[in-house]
PDB file of C-alpha atoms in Angstrom:
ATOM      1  CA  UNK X  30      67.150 120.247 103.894  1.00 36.00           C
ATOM      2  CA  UNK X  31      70.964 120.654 102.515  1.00 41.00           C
ATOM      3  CA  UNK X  32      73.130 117.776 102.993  1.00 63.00           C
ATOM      4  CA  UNK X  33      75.559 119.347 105.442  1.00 71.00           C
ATOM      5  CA  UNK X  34      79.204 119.260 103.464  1.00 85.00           C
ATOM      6  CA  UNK X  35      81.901 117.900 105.653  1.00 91.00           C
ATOM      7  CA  UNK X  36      85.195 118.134 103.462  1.00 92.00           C
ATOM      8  CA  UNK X  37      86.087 122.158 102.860  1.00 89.00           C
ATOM      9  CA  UNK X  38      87.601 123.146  99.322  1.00 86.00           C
ATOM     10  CA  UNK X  39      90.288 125.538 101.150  1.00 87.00           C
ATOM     11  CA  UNK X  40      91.317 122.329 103.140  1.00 93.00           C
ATOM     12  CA  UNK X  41      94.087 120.030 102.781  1.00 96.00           C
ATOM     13  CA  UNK X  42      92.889 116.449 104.255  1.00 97.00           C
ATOM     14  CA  UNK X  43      95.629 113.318 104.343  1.00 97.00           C
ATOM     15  CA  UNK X  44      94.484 109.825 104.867  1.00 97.00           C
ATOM     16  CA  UNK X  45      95.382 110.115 108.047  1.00 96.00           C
ATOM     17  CA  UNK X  46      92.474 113.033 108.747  1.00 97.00           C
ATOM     18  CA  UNK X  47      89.439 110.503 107.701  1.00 97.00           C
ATOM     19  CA  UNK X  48      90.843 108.279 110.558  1.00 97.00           C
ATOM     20  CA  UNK X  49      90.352 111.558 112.493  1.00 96.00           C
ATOM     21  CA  UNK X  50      86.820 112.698 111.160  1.00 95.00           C
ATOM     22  CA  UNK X  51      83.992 112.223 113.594  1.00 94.00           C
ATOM     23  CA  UNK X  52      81.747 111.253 111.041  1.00 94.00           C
ATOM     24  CA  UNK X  53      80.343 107.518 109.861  1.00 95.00           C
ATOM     25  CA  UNK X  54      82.172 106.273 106.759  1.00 96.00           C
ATOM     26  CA  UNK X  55      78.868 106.736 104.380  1.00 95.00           C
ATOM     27  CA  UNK X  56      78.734 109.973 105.098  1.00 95.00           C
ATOM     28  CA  UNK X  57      82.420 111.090 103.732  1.00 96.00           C
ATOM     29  CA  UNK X  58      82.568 108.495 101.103  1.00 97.00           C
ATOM     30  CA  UNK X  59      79.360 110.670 100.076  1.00 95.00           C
ATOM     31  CA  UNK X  60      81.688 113.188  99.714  1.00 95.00           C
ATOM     32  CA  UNK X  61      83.546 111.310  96.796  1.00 96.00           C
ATOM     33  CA  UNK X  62      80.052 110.131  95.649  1.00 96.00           C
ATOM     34  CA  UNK X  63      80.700 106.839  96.585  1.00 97.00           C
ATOM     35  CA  UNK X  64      78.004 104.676  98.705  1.00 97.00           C
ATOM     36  CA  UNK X  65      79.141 101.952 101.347  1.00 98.00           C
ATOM     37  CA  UNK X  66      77.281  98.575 102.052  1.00 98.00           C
ATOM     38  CA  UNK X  67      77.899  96.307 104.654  1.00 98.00           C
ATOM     39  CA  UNK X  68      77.553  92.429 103.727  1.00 98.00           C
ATOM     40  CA  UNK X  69      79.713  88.937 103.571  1.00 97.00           C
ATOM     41  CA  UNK X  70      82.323  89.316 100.951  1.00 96.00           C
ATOM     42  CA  UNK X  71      83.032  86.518  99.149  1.00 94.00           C
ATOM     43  CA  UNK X  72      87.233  86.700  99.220  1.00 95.00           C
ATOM     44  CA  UNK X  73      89.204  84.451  96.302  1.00 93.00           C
ATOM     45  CA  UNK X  74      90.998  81.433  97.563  1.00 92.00           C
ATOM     46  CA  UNK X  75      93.976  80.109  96.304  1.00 92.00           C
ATOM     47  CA  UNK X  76      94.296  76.555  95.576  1.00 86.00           C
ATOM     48  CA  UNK X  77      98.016  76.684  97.237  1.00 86.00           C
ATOM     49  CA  UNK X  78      98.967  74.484  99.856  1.00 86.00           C
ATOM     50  CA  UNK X  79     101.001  76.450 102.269  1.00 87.00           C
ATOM     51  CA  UNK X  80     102.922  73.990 104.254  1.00 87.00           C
ATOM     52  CA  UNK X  81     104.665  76.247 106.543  1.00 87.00           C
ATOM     53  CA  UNK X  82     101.555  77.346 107.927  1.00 90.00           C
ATOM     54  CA  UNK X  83     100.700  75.226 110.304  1.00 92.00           C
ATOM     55  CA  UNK X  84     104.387  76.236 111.730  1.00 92.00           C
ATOM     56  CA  UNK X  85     103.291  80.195 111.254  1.00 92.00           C
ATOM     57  CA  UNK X  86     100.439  79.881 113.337  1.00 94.00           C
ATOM     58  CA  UNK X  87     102.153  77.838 116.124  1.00 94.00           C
ATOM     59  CA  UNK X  88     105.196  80.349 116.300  1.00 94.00           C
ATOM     60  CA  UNK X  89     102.473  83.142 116.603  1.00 94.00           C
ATOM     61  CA  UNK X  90     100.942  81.200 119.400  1.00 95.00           C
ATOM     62  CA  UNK X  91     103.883  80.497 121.609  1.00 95.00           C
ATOM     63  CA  UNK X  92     104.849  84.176 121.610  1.00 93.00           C
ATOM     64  CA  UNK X  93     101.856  86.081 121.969  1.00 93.00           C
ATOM     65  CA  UNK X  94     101.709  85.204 125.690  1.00 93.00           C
ATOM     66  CA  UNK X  95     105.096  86.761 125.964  1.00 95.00           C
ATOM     67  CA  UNK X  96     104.402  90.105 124.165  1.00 92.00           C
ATOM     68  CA  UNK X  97     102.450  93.041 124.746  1.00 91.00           C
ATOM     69  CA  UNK X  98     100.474  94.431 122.119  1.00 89.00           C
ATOM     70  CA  UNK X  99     100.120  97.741 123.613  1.00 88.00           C
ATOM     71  CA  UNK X 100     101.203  99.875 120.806  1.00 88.00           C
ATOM     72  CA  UNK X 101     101.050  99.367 116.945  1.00 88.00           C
ATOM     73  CA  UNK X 102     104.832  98.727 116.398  1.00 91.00           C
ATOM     74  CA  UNK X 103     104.889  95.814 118.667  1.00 91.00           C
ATOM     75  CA  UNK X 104     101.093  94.814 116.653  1.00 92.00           C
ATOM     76  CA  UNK X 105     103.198  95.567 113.099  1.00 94.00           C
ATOM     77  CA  UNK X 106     106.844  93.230 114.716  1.00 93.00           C
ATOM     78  CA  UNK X 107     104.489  90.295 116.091  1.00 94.00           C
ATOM     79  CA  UNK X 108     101.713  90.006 114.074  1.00 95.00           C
ATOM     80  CA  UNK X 109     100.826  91.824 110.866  1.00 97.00           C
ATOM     81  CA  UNK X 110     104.385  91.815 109.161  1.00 96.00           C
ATOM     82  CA  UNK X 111     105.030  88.008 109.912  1.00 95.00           C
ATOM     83  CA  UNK X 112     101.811  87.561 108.178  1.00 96.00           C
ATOM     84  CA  UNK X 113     102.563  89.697 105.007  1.00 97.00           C
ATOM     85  CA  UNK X 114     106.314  87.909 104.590  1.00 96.00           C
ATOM     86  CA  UNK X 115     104.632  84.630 104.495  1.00 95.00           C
ATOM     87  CA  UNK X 116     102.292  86.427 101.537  1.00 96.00           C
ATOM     88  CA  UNK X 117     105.108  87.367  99.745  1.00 96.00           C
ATOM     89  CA  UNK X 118     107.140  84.016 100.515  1.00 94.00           C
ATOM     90  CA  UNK X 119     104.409  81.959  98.465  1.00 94.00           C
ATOM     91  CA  UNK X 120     103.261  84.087  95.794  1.00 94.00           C
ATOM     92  CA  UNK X 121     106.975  86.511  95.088  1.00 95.00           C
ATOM     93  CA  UNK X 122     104.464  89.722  94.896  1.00 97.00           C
ATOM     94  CA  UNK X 123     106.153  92.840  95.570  1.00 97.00           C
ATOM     95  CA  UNK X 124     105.289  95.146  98.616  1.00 97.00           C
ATOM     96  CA  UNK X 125     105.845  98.926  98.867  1.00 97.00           C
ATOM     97  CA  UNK X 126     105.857 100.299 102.799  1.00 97.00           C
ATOM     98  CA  UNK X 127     104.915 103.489 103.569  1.00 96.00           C
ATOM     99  CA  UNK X 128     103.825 104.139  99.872  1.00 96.00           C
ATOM    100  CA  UNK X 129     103.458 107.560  99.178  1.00 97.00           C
ATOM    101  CA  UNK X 130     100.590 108.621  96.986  1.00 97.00           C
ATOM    102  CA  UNK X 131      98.945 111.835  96.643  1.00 97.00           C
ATOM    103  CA  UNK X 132      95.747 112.039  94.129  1.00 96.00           C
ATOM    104  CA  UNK X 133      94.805 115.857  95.374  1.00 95.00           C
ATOM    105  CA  UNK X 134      94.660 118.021  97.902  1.00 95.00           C
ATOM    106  CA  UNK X 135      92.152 115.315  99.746  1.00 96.00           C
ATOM    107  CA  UNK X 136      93.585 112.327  98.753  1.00 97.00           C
ATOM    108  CA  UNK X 137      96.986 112.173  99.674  1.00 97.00           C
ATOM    109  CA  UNK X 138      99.640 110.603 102.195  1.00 98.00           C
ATOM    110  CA  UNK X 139     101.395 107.281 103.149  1.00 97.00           C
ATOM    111  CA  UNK X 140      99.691 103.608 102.127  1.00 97.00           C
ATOM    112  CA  UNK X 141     100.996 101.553 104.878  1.00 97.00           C
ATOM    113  CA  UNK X 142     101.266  98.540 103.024  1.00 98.00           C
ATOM    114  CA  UNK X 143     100.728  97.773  99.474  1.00 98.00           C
ATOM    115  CA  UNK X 144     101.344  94.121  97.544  1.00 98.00           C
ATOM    116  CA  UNK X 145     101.376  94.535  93.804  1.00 97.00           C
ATOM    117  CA  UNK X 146     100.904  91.093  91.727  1.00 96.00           C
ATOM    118  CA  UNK X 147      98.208  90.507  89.321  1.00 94.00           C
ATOM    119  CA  UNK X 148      96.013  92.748  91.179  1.00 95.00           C
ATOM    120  CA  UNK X 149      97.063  95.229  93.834  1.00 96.00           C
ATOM    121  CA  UNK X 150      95.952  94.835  97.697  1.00 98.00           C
ATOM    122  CA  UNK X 151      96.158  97.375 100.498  1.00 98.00           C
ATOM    123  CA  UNK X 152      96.888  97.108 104.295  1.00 98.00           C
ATOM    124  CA  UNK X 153      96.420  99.915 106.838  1.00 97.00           C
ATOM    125  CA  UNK X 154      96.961  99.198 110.373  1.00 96.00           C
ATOM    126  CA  UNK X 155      94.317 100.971 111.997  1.00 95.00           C
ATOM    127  CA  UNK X 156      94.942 103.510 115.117  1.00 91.00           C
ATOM    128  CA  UNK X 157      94.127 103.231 118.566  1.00 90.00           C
ATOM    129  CA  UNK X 158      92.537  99.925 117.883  1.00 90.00           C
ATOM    130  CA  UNK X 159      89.509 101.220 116.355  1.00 95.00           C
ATOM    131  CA  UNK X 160      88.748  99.268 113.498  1.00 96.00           C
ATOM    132  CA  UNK X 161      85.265 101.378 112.078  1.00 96.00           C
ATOM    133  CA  UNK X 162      87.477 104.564 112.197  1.00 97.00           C
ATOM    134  CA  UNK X 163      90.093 102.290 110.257  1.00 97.00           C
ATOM    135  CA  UNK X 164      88.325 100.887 107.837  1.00 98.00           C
ATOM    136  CA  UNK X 165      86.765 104.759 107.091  1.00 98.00           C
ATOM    137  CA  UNK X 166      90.730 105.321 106.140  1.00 98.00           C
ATOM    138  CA  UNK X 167      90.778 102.020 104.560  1.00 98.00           C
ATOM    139  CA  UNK X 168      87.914 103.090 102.157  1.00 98.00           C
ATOM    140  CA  UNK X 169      88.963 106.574 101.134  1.00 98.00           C
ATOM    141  CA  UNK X 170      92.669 105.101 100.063  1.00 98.00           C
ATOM    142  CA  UNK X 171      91.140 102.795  98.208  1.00 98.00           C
ATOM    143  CA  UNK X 172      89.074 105.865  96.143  1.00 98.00           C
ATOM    144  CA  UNK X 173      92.592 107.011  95.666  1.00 98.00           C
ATOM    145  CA  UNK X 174      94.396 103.981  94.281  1.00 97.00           C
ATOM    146  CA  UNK X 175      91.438 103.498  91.840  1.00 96.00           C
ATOM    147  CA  UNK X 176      92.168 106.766  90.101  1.00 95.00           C
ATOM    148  CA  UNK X 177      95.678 105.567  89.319  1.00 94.00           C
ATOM    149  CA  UNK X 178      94.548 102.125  88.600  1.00 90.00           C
ATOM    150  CA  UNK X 179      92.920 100.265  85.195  1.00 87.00           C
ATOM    151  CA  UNK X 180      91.159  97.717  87.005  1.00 91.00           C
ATOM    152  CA  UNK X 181      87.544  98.937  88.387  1.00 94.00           C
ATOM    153  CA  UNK X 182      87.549  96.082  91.064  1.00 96.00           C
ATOM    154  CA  UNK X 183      90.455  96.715  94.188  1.00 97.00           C
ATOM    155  CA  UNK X 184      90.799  94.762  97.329  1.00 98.00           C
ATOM    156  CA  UNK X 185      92.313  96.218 100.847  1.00 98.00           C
ATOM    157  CA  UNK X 186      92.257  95.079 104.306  1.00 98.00           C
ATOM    158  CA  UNK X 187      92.229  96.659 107.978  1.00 98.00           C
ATOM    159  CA  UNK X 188      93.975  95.713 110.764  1.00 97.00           C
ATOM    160  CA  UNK X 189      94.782  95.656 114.475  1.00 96.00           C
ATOM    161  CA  UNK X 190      97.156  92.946 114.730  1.00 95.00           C
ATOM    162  CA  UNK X 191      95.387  90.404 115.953  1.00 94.00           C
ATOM    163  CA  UNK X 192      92.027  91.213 113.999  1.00 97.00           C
ATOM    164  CA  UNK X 193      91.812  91.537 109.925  1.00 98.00           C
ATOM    165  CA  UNK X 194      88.942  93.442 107.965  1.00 98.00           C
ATOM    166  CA  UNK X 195      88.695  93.198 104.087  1.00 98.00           C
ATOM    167  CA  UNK X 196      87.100  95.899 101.868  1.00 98.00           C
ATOM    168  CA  UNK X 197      86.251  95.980  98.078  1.00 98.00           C
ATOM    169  CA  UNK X 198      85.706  98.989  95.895  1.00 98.00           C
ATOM    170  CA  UNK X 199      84.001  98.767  92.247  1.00 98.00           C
ATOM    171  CA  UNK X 200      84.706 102.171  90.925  1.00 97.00           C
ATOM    172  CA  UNK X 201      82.539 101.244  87.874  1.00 96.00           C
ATOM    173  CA  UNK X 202      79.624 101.562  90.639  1.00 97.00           C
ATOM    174  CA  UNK X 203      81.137 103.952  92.854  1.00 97.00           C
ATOM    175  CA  UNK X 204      80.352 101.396  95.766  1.00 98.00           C
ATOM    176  CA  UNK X 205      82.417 100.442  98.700  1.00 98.00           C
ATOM    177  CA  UNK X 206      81.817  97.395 100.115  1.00 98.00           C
ATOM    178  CA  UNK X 207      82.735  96.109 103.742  1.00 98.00           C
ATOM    179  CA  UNK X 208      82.950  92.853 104.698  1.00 98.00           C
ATOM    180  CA  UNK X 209      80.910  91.721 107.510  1.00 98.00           C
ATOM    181  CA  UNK X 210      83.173  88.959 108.623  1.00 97.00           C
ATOM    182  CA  UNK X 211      86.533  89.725 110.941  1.00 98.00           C
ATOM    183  CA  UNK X 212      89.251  87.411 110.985  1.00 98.00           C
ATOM    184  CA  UNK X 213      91.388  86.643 113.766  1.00 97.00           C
ATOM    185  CA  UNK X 214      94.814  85.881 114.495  1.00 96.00           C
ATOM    186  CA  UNK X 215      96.117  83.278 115.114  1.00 95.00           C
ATOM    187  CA  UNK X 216      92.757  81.160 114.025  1.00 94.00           C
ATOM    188  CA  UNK X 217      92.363  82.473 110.804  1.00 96.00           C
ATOM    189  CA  UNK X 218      96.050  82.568 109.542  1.00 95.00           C
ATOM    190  CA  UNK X 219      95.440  79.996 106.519  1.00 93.00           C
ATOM    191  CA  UNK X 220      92.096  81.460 105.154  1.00 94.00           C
ATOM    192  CA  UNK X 221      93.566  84.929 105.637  1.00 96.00           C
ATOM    193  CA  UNK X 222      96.513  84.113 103.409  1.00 96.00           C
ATOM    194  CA  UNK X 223      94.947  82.148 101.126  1.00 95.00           C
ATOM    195  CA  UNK X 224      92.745  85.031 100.356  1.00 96.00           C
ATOM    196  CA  UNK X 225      95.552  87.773 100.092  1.00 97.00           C
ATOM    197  CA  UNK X 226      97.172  85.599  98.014  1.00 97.00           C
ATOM    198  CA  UNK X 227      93.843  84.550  95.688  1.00 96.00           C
ATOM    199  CA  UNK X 228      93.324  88.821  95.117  1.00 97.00           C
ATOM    200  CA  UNK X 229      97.125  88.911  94.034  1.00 97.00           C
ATOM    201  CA  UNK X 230      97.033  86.359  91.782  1.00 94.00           C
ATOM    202  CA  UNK X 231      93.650  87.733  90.731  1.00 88.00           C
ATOM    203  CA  UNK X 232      91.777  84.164  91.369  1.00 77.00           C
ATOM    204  CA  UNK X 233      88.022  84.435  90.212  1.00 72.00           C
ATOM    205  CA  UNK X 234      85.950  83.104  92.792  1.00 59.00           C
TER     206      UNK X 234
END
């Protein structure tokens, strides 16, 4: 039987739409011939000792109990943006917000977030705090940074706030990989800087 085709030629799709697509993330990263696996990725660490940290996480923790994270701009004020500052504070990468890119008429629109060092890494705050529609969105912006990028190997991450999902693309391969393992904020503040940080500064691990 025909594989049914999900993305029309006549139709204009932004990242936004894949968020919007009610269809797994295999089947319309098919559609860009890519395949998807689902296993622990092994993230580079930094070396860096982050001394402010520790501080960080504890300012994090005295607020949250005060805030509500109803809606993603209080998500972006309280939690994600601290977190990418303190990136930026340690390792001087720069960061482009609302980054406009447009491949195509399918790969086009706003990257919420992207940190350019040694290597390049990608953040999308995900909608409605559905993280598997997220990372879907996560994976197809990806495809489209790769086609303006030399590397083969590019790192991103999706997030809710309070929870943090990496994703890898080879483009050599055609293969998007999705890491198994969430990380959690406050909890997981050190190892999820220390691995932003080891992509940027393209650490081999």
């Amino acid at each position: 039987m025909a594989k049914m085709k999900i993305l029309q030629e006549d139709q204009s799709y932004t990242f936004r739409s894949y968020f919007e697509l009610p269809y797994e993330a295999d089947d319309i990263l098919a559609e860009f011939n890519y395949s998807l696996i689902k296993t622990h990725l092994s993230l580079p660490q930094t070396k860096q000792e982050f001394q402010e940290l520790p501080a960080l996480k504890q300012r994090i923790e005295d607020i949250l109990p005060f805030v509500s994270l109803s809606n993603e701009t209080a998500r972006r004020e309280t939690l994600v943006s601290p977190i990418l500052l303190e990136v930026i504070r340690y390792c001087h990468c720069q960061m482009r917000i609302e980054y406009p890119l447009a491949i195509n008429n399918q790969l086009k629109g706003n990257l919420d977030y992207l940190l350019r060092l040694n290597n390049n890494f990608l953040v999308i705050e995900a909608k409605n705090d559905d993280l598997t529609r997220g990372f879907t969105q996560l994976a197809v912006e990806l495809i489209a940074l790769s086609q303006i990028q030399e590397k083969s190997i590019l790192y991103g991450a999706v997030t809710i706030g309070n929870v943090w999902q990496f994703g890898k693309i080879d483009s050599s391969q055609q293969q998007i990989t999705q890491d198994i393992n969430l990380f959690k904020v406050p909890g997981d503040v050190d190892i999820l800087v220390s691995s932003i940080i080891g992509i940027l500064q393209e650490i081999n691990n």
